[in-house]
CSV table of N, CA, C and O in Angstrom, one decimal:
chain,number,residue,atom,x,y,z
A,1,MET,N,-25.6,-39.4,-23.4
A,1,MET,CA,-25.3,-37.6,-22.6
A,1,MET,C,-25.7,-37.5,-21.4
A,1,MET,O,-26.9,-38.0,-21.1
A,2,LYS,N,-24.8,-36.9,-20.9
A,2,LYS,CA,-24.8,-36.6,-19.1
A,2,LYS,C,-25.1,-35.1,-18.9
A,2,LYS,O,-24.5,-34.7,-19.6
A,3,ILE,N,-26.0,-34.4,-18.1
A,3,ILE,CA,-26.1,-33.5,-18.3
A,3,ILE,C,-26.5,-33.1,-16.5
A,3,ILE,O,-26.9,-33.8,-15.9
A,4,LEU,N,-25.3,-32.3,-16.3
A,4,LEU,CA,-24.9,-31.8,-15.0
A,4,LEU,C,-26.0,-30.7,-14.6
A,4,LEU,O,-25.6,-29.4,-14.8
A,5,ILE,N,-27.0,-30.7,-13.4
A,5,ILE,CA,-27.7,-29.7,-13.4
A,5,ILE,C,-26.9,-29.1,-12.1
A,5,ILE,O,-27.7,-30.0,-10.7
A,6,ALA,N,-26.8,-27.8,-11.7
A,6,ALA,CA,-26.1,-27.5,-10.1
A,6,ALA,C,-27.0,-26.3,-10.0
A,6,ALA,O,-27.1,-24.7,-10.3
A,7,ASP,N,-27.2,-26.3,-8.7
A,7,ASP,CA,-28.1,-25.2,-8.1
A,7,ASP,C,-28.7,-25.9,-6.4
A,7,ASP,O,-28.7,-26.7,-6.5
A,8,ASP,N,-28.6,-24.7,-6.0
A,8,ASP,CA,-28.3,-24.9,-4.5
A,8,ASP,C,-29.7,-25.3,-4.0
A,8,ASP,O,-30.2,-25.6,-2.9
A,9,SER,N,-30.8,-24.8,-4.6
A,9,SER,CA,-32.5,-24.9,-3.7
A,9,SER,C,-32.8,-26.8,-5.1
A,9,SER,O,-32.4,-26.8,-5.8
A,10,ARG,N,-32.6,-27.3,-3.9
A,10,ARG,CA,-33.2,-28.6,-4.0
A,10,ARG,C,-34.1,-28.6,-5.2
A,10,ARG,O,-34.2,-29.4,-5.8
A,11,VAL,N,-35.1,-27.5,-4.8
A,11,VAL,CA,-36.2,-27.7,-5.8
A,11,VAL,C,-36.4,-27.1,-7.0
A,11,VAL,O,-37.1,-27.8,-7.9
A,12,MET,N,-35.7,-26.2,-7.0
A,12,MET,CA,-35.4,-25.7,-8.7
A,12,MET,C,-34.4,-26.8,-9.0
A,12,MET,O,-34.8,-27.2,-10.4
A,13,ARG,N,-33.5,-27.6,-8.7
A,13,ARG,CA,-32.9,-28.8,-9.3
A,13,ARG,C,-34.3,-29.5,-9.9
A,13,ARG,O,-34.0,-30.2,-10.9
A,14,GLN,N,-35.5,-30.0,-8.8
A,14,GLN,CA,-36.3,-30.8,-9.6
A,14,GLN,C,-37.0,-30.3,-10.6
A,14,GLN,O,-37.7,-31.0,-11.3
A,15,ILE,N,-37.2,-28.8,-10.5
A,15,ILE,CA,-37.9,-28.1,-11.6
A,15,ILE,C,-37.6,-28.0,-12.5
A,15,ILE,O,-37.7,-28.8,-13.8
A,16,VAL,N,-35.9,-28.0,-12.8
A,16,VAL,CA,-35.0,-28.5,-14.3
A,16,VAL,C,-35.0,-29.3,-14.5
A,16,VAL,O,-35.6,-29.4,-15.9
A,17,VAL,N,-35.1,-30.3,-14.1
A,17,VAL,CA,-35.2,-31.9,-14.1
A,17,VAL,C,-36.6,-32.3,-15.2
A,17,VAL,O,-36.5,-33.1,-16.0
A,18,ARG,N,-37.4,-32.0,-14.0
A,18,ARG,CA,-39.0,-31.8,-14.7
A,18,ARG,C,-39.2,-31.2,-16.1
A,18,ARG,O,-39.6,-32.0,-16.8
A,19,THR,N,-38.6,-30.0,-16.4
A,19,THR,CA,-38.6,-29.4,-17.2
A,19,THR,C,-37.9,-30.4,-18.3
A,19,THR,O,-38.1,-29.8,-19.8
A,20,LEU,N,-36.7,-30.8,-18.3
A,20,LEU,CA,-35.8,-31.3,-19.4
A,20,LEU,C,-36.9,-32.3,-19.7
A,20,LEU,O,-36.5,-32.9,-21.2
A,21,ARG,N,-37.4,-32.9,-18.6
A,21,ARG,CA,-38.0,-33.9,-19.1
A,21,ARG,C,-39.2,-33.6,-20.0
A,21,ARG,O,-39.6,-34.5,-21.4
A,22,GLN,N,-40.1,-33.0,-19.8
A,22,GLN,CA,-41.1,-32.4,-20.7
A,22,GLN,C,-40.6,-31.8,-22.0
A,22,GLN,O,-40.8,-32.0,-23.2
A,23,ALA,N,-39.4,-31.1,-22.2
A,23,ALA,CA,-38.8,-30.9,-23.5
A,23,ALA,C,-38.3,-31.6,-24.1
A,23,ALA,O,-37.5,-31.9,-25.2
A,24,GLY,N,-38.5,-33.6,-23.5
A,24,GLY,CA,-37.5,-34.4,-24.1
A,24,GLY,C,-36.5,-34.6,-24.3
A,24,GLY,O,-35.9,-35.8,-24.3
A,25,PHE,N,-36.3,-34.5,-23.3
A,25,PHE,CA,-34.4,-34.9,-22.5
A,25,PHE,C,-34.1,-35.2,-21.5
A,25,PHE,O,-33.2,-35.7,-20.8
A,26,GLY,N,-35.7,-36.3,-21.3
A,26,GLY,CA,-35.4,-37.3,-19.7
A,26,GLY,C,-34.5,-38.6,-20.0
A,26,GLY,O,-34.5,-39.1,-19.3
A,27,ASP,N,-34.2,-38.6,-21.3
A,27,ASP,CA,-34.0,-40.2,-21.6
A,27,ASP,C,-32.3,-39.6,-21.1
A,27,ASP,O,-31.2,-40.7,-21.4
A,28,HIS,N,-32.0,-38.7,-21.4
A,28,HIS,CA,-29.9,-38.3,-20.6
A,28,HIS,C,-29.7,-38.7,-19.2
A,28,HIS,O,-30.9,-38.7,-19.0
A,29,ASP,N,-28.4,-38.9,-19.1
A,29,ASP,CA,-28.2,-39.0,-17.7
A,29,ASP,C,-28.9,-38.0,-17.0
A,29,ASP,O,-27.4,-36.8,-17.2
A,30,LEU,N,-29.6,-37.5,-15.6
A,30,LEU,CA,-29.3,-35.9,-15.5
A,30,LEU,C,-28.7,-36.1,-13.7
A,30,LEU,O,-29.0,-37.5,-13.1
A,31,VAL,N,-27.8,-35.7,-13.6
A,31,VAL,CA,-27.1,-35.6,-12.4
A,31,VAL,C,-26.7,-34.1,-11.7
A,31,VAL,O,-27.7,-33.6,-12.4
A,32,GLU,N,-26.4,-33.9,-10.4
A,32,GLU,CA,-27.4,-33.0,-9.5
A,32,GLU,C,-26.2,-32.4,-8.6
A,32,GLU,O,-25.3,-33.2,-8.0
A,33,ALA,N,-25.5,-31.1,-8.7
A,33,ALA,CA,-24.9,-30.9,-7.3
A,33,ALA,C,-25.3,-29.4,-6.5
A,33,ALA,O,-26.6,-29.3,-7.5
A,34,ALA,N,-24.8,-29.5,-5.6
A,34,ALA,CA,-26.0,-28.5,-4.9
A,34,ALA,C,-25.1,-27.5,-4.5
A,34,ALA,O,-25.7,-26.7,-3.7
A,35,ASN,N,-24.2,-27.1,-4.8
A,35,ASN,CA,-23.4,-25.7,-4.8
A,35,ASN,C,-22.2,-25.8,-5.3
A,35,ASN,O,-21.5,-27.0,-6.5
A,36,GLY,N,-21.7,-24.5,-5.8
A,36,GLY,CA,-20.4,-24.4,-6.6
A,36,GLY,C,-19.3,-25.2,-6.9
A,36,GLY,O,-19.0,-26.5,-7.8
A,37,GLN,N,-18.7,-25.4,-5.7
A,37,GLN,CA,-17.7,-26.4,-5.4
A,37,GLN,C,-18.0,-28.1,-5.6
A,37,GLN,O,-17.4,-28.3,-6.3
A,38,GLU,N,-19.4,-28.5,-5.2
A,38,GLU,CA,-19.4,-30.2,-5.8
A,38,GLU,C,-19.9,-30.0,-7.5
A,38,GLU,O,-19.4,-31.2,-7.6
A,39,ALA,N,-20.4,-28.8,-7.8
A,39,ALA,CA,-20.2,-28.4,-9.2
A,39,ALA,C,-19.2,-28.6,-10.4
A,39,ALA,O,-18.8,-29.5,-11.0
A,40,PHE,N,-18.4,-28.2,-9.4
A,40,PHE,CA,-16.7,-28.0,-10.2
A,40,PHE,C,-16.3,-29.9,-9.7
A,40,PHE,O,-15.5,-30.1,-10.9
A,41,ASP,N,-16.1,-30.3,-8.7
A,41,ASP,CA,-15.5,-31.2,-8.5
A,41,ASP,C,-16.3,-32.6,-9.3
A,41,ASP,O,-15.9,-33.7,-10.0
A,42,MET,N,-17.8,-32.3,-9.4
A,42,MET,CA,-18.5,-33.0,-10.7
A,42,MET,C,-18.1,-33.3,-11.8
A,42,MET,O,-18.4,-34.2,-12.3
A,43,VAL,N,-17.9,-32.1,-12.2
A,43,VAL,CA,-18.1,-32.1,-14.0
A,43,VAL,C,-16.1,-32.9,-14.2
A,43,VAL,O,-16.4,-33.4,-14.6
A,44,ASN,N,-15.3,-32.8,-13.1
A,44,ASN,CA,-14.0,-33.4,-12.8
A,44,ASN,C,-14.2,-35.1,-12.7
A,44,ASN,O,-13.7,-35.6,-13.8
A,45,ALA,N,-15.3,-35.3,-12.1
A,45,ALA,CA,-15.6,-36.4,-11.8
A,45,ALA,C,-16.0,-37.1,-12.4
A,45,ALA,O,-16.0,-38.7,-12.9
A,46,GLU,N,-17.5,-36.8,-13.6
A,46,GLU,CA,-18.8,-37.6,-13.9
A,46,GLU,C,-18.2,-37.2,-15.5
A,46,GLU,O,-18.8,-37.9,-16.4
A,47,SER,N,-17.7,-36.1,-16.1
A,47,SER,CA,-17.5,-35.7,-17.2
A,47,SER,C,-18.6,-35.1,-17.6
A,47,SER,O,-19.2,-36.3,-18.9
A,48,PRO,N,-19.3,-34.6,-17.4
A,48,PRO,CA,-21.0,-34.1,-18.2
A,48,PRO,C,-20.7,-33.7,-19.7
A,48,PRO,O,-19.3,-33.0,-20.1
A,49,ASP,N,-21.8,-33.7,-20.5
A,49,ASP,CA,-21.6,-33.3,-21.9
A,49,ASP,C,-22.2,-31.6,-22.0
A,49,ASP,O,-21.8,-31.0,-22.5
A,50,LEU,N,-22.9,-31.4,-20.6
A,50,LEU,CA,-23.5,-30.3,-20.6
A,50,LEU,C,-23.6,-29.7,-19.0
A,50,LEU,O,-24.3,-30.5,-18.1
A,51,VAL,N,-23.6,-28.6,-19.0
A,51,VAL,CA,-23.8,-28.2,-17.2
A,51,VAL,C,-25.0,-27.1,-17.3
A,51,VAL,O,-24.8,-25.8,-18.0
A,52,LEU,N,-25.5,-26.9,-16.6
A,52,LEU,CA,-27.0,-26.4,-16.1
A,52,LEU,C,-26.8,-25.4,-15.0
A,52,LEU,O,-26.7,-26.3,-13.8
A,53,SER,N,-26.4,-24.4,-15.0
A,53,SER,CA,-25.6,-23.7,-13.8
A,53,SER,C,-26.8,-22.4,-13.3
A,53,SER,O,-26.8,-21.9,-13.5
A,54,ASP,N,-26.9,-22.5,-11.6
A,54,ASP,CA,-27.1,-21.9,-10.7
A,54,ASP,C,-25.9,-20.5,-10.9
A,54,ASP,O,-25.0,-20.9,-11.1
A,55,TRP,N,-26.5,-19.1,-11.0
A,55,TRP,CA,-25.5,-18.3,-10.7
A,55,TRP,C,-24.3,-18.1,-9.5
A,55,TRP,O,-23.5,-18.2,-9.1
A,56,ASN,N,-26.0,-17.7,-8.1
A,56,ASN,CA,-25.3,-17.5,-7.0
A,56,ASN,C,-25.6,-18.8,-6.3
A,56,ASN,O,-27.2,-19.4,-5.9
A,57,MET,N,-24.6,-19.4,-6.1
A,57,MET,CA,-24.4,-20.8,-5.3
A,57,MET,C,-22.9,-20.7,-3.7
A,57,MET,O,-22.3,-20.0,-4.1
A,58,PRO,N,-23.3,-21.3,-3.1
A,58,PRO,CA,-23.0,-21.5,-2.0
A,58,PRO,C,-21.0,-22.4,-2.5
A,58,PRO,O,-21.5,-22.7,-3.3
A,59,GLU,N,-20.5,-21.9,-1.8
A,59,GLU,CA,-18.8,-21.9,-2.0
A,59,GLU,C,-18.2,-21.8,-3.0
A,59,GLU,O,-17.1,-21.3,-2.9
A,60,MET,N,-18.8,-21.6,-4.2
A,60,MET,CA,-18.3,-21.1,-5.7
A,60,MET,C,-19.6,-20.7,-6.3
A,60,MET,O,-20.6,-21.7,-6.5
A,61,THR,N,-19.6,-19.3,-6.6
A,61,THR,CA,-20.4,-19.2,-7.8
A,61,THR,C,-20.5,-19.9,-8.8
A,61,THR,O,-19.6,-20.5,-9.3
A,62,GLY,N,-21.8,-19.7,-9.8
A,62,GLY,CA,-21.5,-20.3,-10.9
A,62,GLY,C,-20.6,-20.0,-11.8
A,62,GLY,O,-19.8,-20.4,-13.0
A,63,ILE,N,-20.6,-18.5,-12.1
A,63,ILE,CA,-19.9,-17.7,-12.9
A,63,ILE,C,-18.2,-18.4,-12.6
A,63,ILE,O,-17.0,-18.6,-13.3
A,64,GLU,N,-17.8,-18.4,-11.1
A,64,GLU,CA,-16.4,-18.9,-10.4
A,64,GLU,C,-16.1,-20.5,-11.2
A,64,GLU,O,-15.0,-20.4,-11.4
A,65,VAL,N,-17.3,-21.5,-11.0
A,65,VAL,CA,-17.2,-22.5,-11.7
A,65,VAL,C,-17.0,-22.3,-12.8
A,65,VAL,O,-15.6,-23.3,-13.7
A,66,LEU,N,-17.2,-21.9,-13.9
A,66,LEU,CA,-17.2,-21.9,-15.1
A,66,LEU,C,-15.8,-21.0,-15.4
A,66,LEU,O,-14.8,-21.5,-16.6
A,67,ARG,N,-15.2,-20.2,-15.0
A,67,ARG,CA,-13.9,-19.7,-15.0
A,67,ARG,C,-13.2,-20.5,-14.8
A,67,ARG,O,-11.8,-20.4,-15.1
A,68,LYS,N,-13.0,-21.7,-13.7
A,68,LYS,CA,-12.5,-22.8,-13.4
A,68,LYS,C,-12.2,-22.9,-14.1
A,68,LYS,O,-10.9,-24.1,-14.5
A,69,LEU,N,-13.4,-23.9,-14.6
A,69,LEU,CA,-13.2,-25.2,-15.7
A,69,LEU,C,-12.4,-24.3,-16.4
A,69,LEU,O,-11.5,-25.3,-17.3
A,70,ARG,N,-12.3,-23.6,-17.6
A,70,ARG,CA,-12.2,-23.2,-18.4
A,70,ARG,C,-10.5,-22.8,-18.0
A,70,ARG,O,-9.3,-22.9,-19.0
A,71,ALA,N,-9.6,-22.2,-16.8
A,71,ALA,CA,-8.3,-21.9,-17.0
A,71,ALA,C,-8.0,-23.6,-16.5
A,71,ALA,O,-6.4,-23.6,-16.6
A,72,ALA,N,-8.5,-24.2,-15.8
A,72,ALA,CA,-7.9,-25.6,-16.2
A,72,ALA,C,-7.7,-26.2,-17.3
A,72,ALA,O,-7.8,-27.7,-17.6
A,73,GLY,N,-8.3,-26.3,-18.6
A,73,GLY,CA,-8.7,-26.2,-19.9
A,73,GLY,C,-9.6,-27.2,-20.1
A,73,GLY,O,-9.9,-28.3,-21.3
A,74,ASN,N,-10.9,-27.0,-19.3
A,74,ASN,CA,-12.2,-28.2,-19.5
A,74,ASN,C,-13.1,-26.9,-20.2
A,74,ASN,O,-13.5,-26.4,-19.7
A,75,ASP,N,-13.6,-27.5,-21.3
A,75,ASP,CA,-14.6,-27.0,-22.4
A,75,ASP,C,-15.8,-27.6,-22.2
A,75,ASP,O,-16.6,-28.0,-23.7
A,76,VAL,N,-16.2,-28.0,-21.4
A,76,VAL,CA,-17.4,-28.8,-21.0
A,76,VAL,C,-18.6,-27.4,-21.6
A,76,VAL,O,-18.3,-26.5,-21.3
A,77,LYS,N,-19.4,-28.0,-22.6
A,77,LYS,CA,-20.4,-27.1,-22.6
A,77,LYS,C,-21.2,-26.7,-21.3
A,77,LYS,O,-21.5,-27.5,-20.7
A,78,PHE,N,-21.7,-25.5,-21.0
A,78,PHE,CA,-22.1,-24.6,-19.9
A,78,PHE,C,-22.6,-23.5,-20.2
A,78,PHE,O,-22.3,-22.8,-20.9
A,79,GLY,N,-23.7,-23.7,-19.0
A,79,GLY,CA,-25.0,-22.2,-19.3
A,79,GLY,C,-25.6,-22.2,-18.1
A,79,GLY,O,-25.6,-22.9,-17.2
A,80,PHE,N,-26.2,-21.0,-18.2
A,80,PHE,CA,-26.8,-20.6,-17.0
A,80,PHE,C,-28.5,-20.5,-16.8
A,80,PHE,O,-28.9,-20.4,-17.7
A,81,VAL,N,-29.1,-20.7,-15.7
A,81,VAL,CA,-30.7,-21.0,-15.7
A,81,VAL,C,-30.8,-20.4,-14.2
A,81,VAL,O,-30.2,-21.2,-12.8
A,82,THR,N,-31.0,-19.2,-14.5
A,82,THR,CA,-30.7,-18.1,-13.3
A,82,THR,C,-31.9,-17.1,-12.9
A,82,THR,O,-32.5,-16.9,-13.8
A,83,SER,N,-32.1,-17.2,-11.6
A,83,SER,CA,-33.5,-16.1,-11.5
A,83,SER,C,-32.9,-14.2,-11.8
A,83,SER,O,-33.7,-13.9,-11.9
A,84,GLU,N,-31.8,-14.2,-11.9
A,84,GLU,CA,-31.0,-13.2,-11.8
A,84,GLU,C,-30.8,-13.1,-13.1
A,84,GLU,O,-29.9,-13.8,-13.9
A,85,SER,N,-30.6,-11.5,-13.6
A,85,SER,CA,-30.6,-11.1,-15.3
A,85,SER,C,-30.0,-10.0,-15.3
A,85,SER,O,-31.0,-9.2,-14.9
A,86,THR,N,-28.8,-9.7,-14.8
A,86,THR,CA,-28.1,-8.1,-15.6
A,86,THR,C,-27.4,-8.0,-16.9
A,86,THR,O,-26.8,-8.8,-17.3
A,87,PRO,N,-27.9,-7.3,-17.9
A,87,PRO,CA,-26.1,-7.0,-18.7
A,87,PRO,C,-25.0,-7.4,-18.2
A,87,PRO,O,-24.5,-7.9,-19.3
A,88,GLU,N,-24.5,-6.6,-17.0
A,88,GLU,CA,-23.1,-6.9,-16.6
A,88,GLU,C,-23.2,-8.9,-16.5
A,88,GLU,O,-21.6,-9.5,-17.0
A,89,MET,N,-23.9,-9.5,-15.8
A,89,MET,CA,-24.0,-10.8,-15.9
A,89,MET,C,-23.8,-11.5,-17.3
A,89,MET,O,-23.0,-12.5,-17.4
A,90,LYS,N,-25.0,-11.0,-18.1
A,90,LYS,CA,-24.7,-11.7,-19.3
A,90,LYS,C,-23.2,-11.4,-20.5
A,90,LYS,O,-22.7,-12.3,-20.7
A,91,GLU,N,-23.1,-10.1,-19.9
A,91,GLU,CA,-21.8,-10.4,-20.6
A,91,GLU,C,-20.6,-11.3,-19.9
A,91,GLU,O,-20.2,-11.3,-20.2
A,92,GLN,N,-20.6,-11.3,-18.8
A,92,GLN,CA,-19.9,-11.7,-17.7
A,92,GLN,C,-19.9,-13.3,-18.5
A,92,GLN,O,-18.5,-14.1,-18.3
A,93,ALA,N,-20.8,-13.6,-18.6
A,93,ALA,CA,-20.8,-15.4,-19.1
A,93,ALA,C,-20.4,-15.9,-20.3
A,93,ALA,O,-19.9,-16.4,-20.3
A,94,ASP,N,-20.9,-14.5,-21.3
A,94,ASP,CA,-20.0,-14.4,-22.5
A,94,ASP,C,-19.0,-14.6,-22.6
A,94,ASP,O,-18.3,-15.7,-23.2
A,95,SER,N,-18.3,-13.5,-21.5
A,95,SER,CA,-16.7,-13.6,-22.1
A,95,SER,C,-16.1,-14.8,-20.8
A,95,SER,O,-15.4,-15.1,-21.7
A,96,ALA,N,-16.8,-15.6,-20.1
A,96,ALA,CA,-16.3,-16.9,-19.6
A,96,ALA,C,-16.7,-18.1,-20.8
A,96,ALA,O,-16.0,-19.0,-20.5
A,97,GLY,N,-17.5,-17.5,-21.7
A,97,GLY,CA,-17.9,-18.7,-22.5
A,97,GLY,C,-19.0,-20.0,-22.5
A,97,GLY,O,-19.2,-20.5,-23.1
A,98,ALA,N,-20.0,-19.0,-21.6
A,98,ALA,CA,-21.4,-19.4,-21.4
A,98,ALA,C,-22.1,-19.9,-23.1
A,98,ALA,O,-21.5,-19.0,-23.9
A,99,LEU,N,-22.6,-21.3,-23.0
A,99,LEU,CA,-23.4,-21.3,-24.4
A,99,LEU,C,-24.7,-20.2,-24.1
A,99,LEU,O,-25.5,-20.3,-25.0
A,100,PHE,N,-25.6,-20.0,-23.3
A,100,PHE,CA,-27.0,-19.9,-23.1
A,100,PHE,C,-26.9,-19.0,-21.6
A,100,PHE,O,-26.0,-19.4,-21.2
A,101,PHE,N,-28.1,-18.0,-21.4
A,101,PHE,CA,-28.5,-17.8,-20.3
A,101,PHE,C,-30.1,-18.1,-20.0
A,101,PHE,O,-30.4,-16.6,-20.8
A,102,ILE,N,-30.4,-18.7,-19.4
A,102,ILE,CA,-31.8,-18.5,-19.3
A,102,ILE,C,-32.4,-18.3,-18.0
A,102,ILE,O,-31.8,-18.6,-16.8
A,103,VAL,N,-32.8,-17.5,-18.3
A,103,VAL,CA,-33.9,-17.1,-17.0
A,103,VAL,C,-35.6,-17.3,-16.6
A,103,VAL,O,-35.7,-18.0,-17.2
A,104,LYS,N,-35.1,-17.2,-15.1
A,104,LYS,CA,-36.4,-17.8,-14.5
A,104,LYS,C,-37.2,-17.1,-15.1
A,104,LYS,O,-36.8,-15.8,-14.1
A,105,PRO,N,-38.5,-17.3,-14.7
A,105,PRO,CA,-39.3,-18.7,-15.1
A,105,PRO,C,-39.1,-18.9,-16.5
A,105,PRO,O,-39.0,-18.2,-17.3
A,106,PHE,N,-38.6,-20.6,-16.5
A,106,PHE,CA,-38.7,-21.2,-17.8
A,106,PHE,C,-39.6,-21.8,-18.2
A,106,PHE,O,-40.4,-22.7,-17.3
A,107,SER,N,-39.5,-21.9,-19.7
A,107,SER,CA,-40.6,-23.4,-19.9
A,107,SER,C,-40.0,-24.5,-20.7
A,107,SER,O,-38.8,-23.8,-21.3
A,108,ALA,N,-40.3,-25.0,-21.0
A,108,ALA,CA,-40.4,-26.5,-22.3
A,108,ALA,C,-40.0,-26.6,-23.2
A,108,ALA,O,-38.8,-26.5,-23.8
A,109,GLU,N,-40.7,-25.3,-23.6
A,109,GLU,CA,-40.1,-24.4,-25.0
A,109,GLU,C,-39.0,-24.6,-25.1
A,109,GLU,O,-38.6,-24.2,-25.8
A,110,ARG,N,-39.2,-23.2,-24.2
A,110,ARG,CA,-37.2,-22.6,-24.1
A,110,ARG,C,-36.5,-23.1,-24.5
A,110,ARG,O,-35.4,-23.5,-24.5
A,111,PHE,N,-36.4,-24.7,-23.1
A,111,PHE,CA,-35.2,-25.4,-23.1
A,111,PHE,C,-34.9,-26.1,-24.4
A,111,PHE,O,-34.2,-26.6,-24.7
A,112,ASP,N,-35.7,-26.6,-24.9
A,112,ASP,CA,-35.4,-26.8,-26.6
A,112,ASP,C,-35.5,-26.3,-27.3
A,112,ASP,O,-34.3,-27.0,-28.0
A,113,GLU,N,-35.6,-25.5,-27.3
A,113,GLU,CA,-35.5,-24.0,-28.1
A,113,GLU,C,-33.9,-23.8,-28.1
A,113,GLU,O,-33.1,-23.8,-28.6
A,114,VAL,N,-33.4,-24.0,-26.8
A,114,VAL,CA,-31.8,-23.6,-26.3
A,114,VAL,C,-31.2,-24.9,-26.3
A,114,VAL,O,-29.8,-25.0,-26.9
A,115,PHE,N,-31.4,-25.8,-25.5
A,115,PHE,CA,-30.6,-27.8,-25.9
A,115,PHE,C,-30.9,-28.3,-27.2
A,115,PHE,O,-29.8,-28.9,-27.4
A,116,ALA,N,-32.1,-28.3,-28.0
A,116,ALA,CA,-32.2,-28.7,-28.7
A,116,ALA,C,-30.9,-29.4,-29.6
A,116,ALA,O,-30.0,-30.0,-30.0
A,117,PRO,N,-30.6,-27.7,-30.5
A,117,PRO,CA,-29.5,-27.4,-30.9
A,117,PRO,C,-28.1,-27.8,-30.3
A,117,PRO,O,-26.9,-28.3,-31.1
A,118,ILE,N,-27.7,-27.9,-29.3
A,118,ILE,CA,-26.6,-28.1,-28.6
A,118,ILE,C,-27.2,-29.7,-27.9
A,118,ILE,O,-25.6,-30.3,-28.4
A,119,LEU,N,-27.7,-30.2,-28.2
A,119,LEU,CA,-27.8,-32.1,-27.4
A,119,LEU,C,-28.2,-32.7,-28.8
A,119,LEU,O,-28.2,-33.7,-28.5
A,120,GLY,N,-28.5,-32.0,-29.9
A,120,GLY,CA,-29.2,-32.5,-30.9
A,120,GLY,C,-30.4,-33.3,-31.0
A,120,GLY,O,-30.5,-33.9,-29.5
């Protein structure tokens, strides 16, 4: 399976990749996007099985990426790994079709709990 990690922070993408490996998902094909537009383009070009997106990114926010994908008929499994969390953000994510909303800091245990049912 292919997992796209979208975050404008290179360091945060590395932390997400490391945590995925610690949680036992390191054998999946992990690809990265550095902003929202790149994430949107990579979903169309790479056809990942799962997208882990930051909320605030340049060019297009994570929620904008999700809404644009859904408007185009793309139902890729999509969720957020972000440092910000408000009830409004969670509501927007849910209504747009996000499967999960993980708040930083996160742990390998949390990744396993959320992604095991999704990735099998």
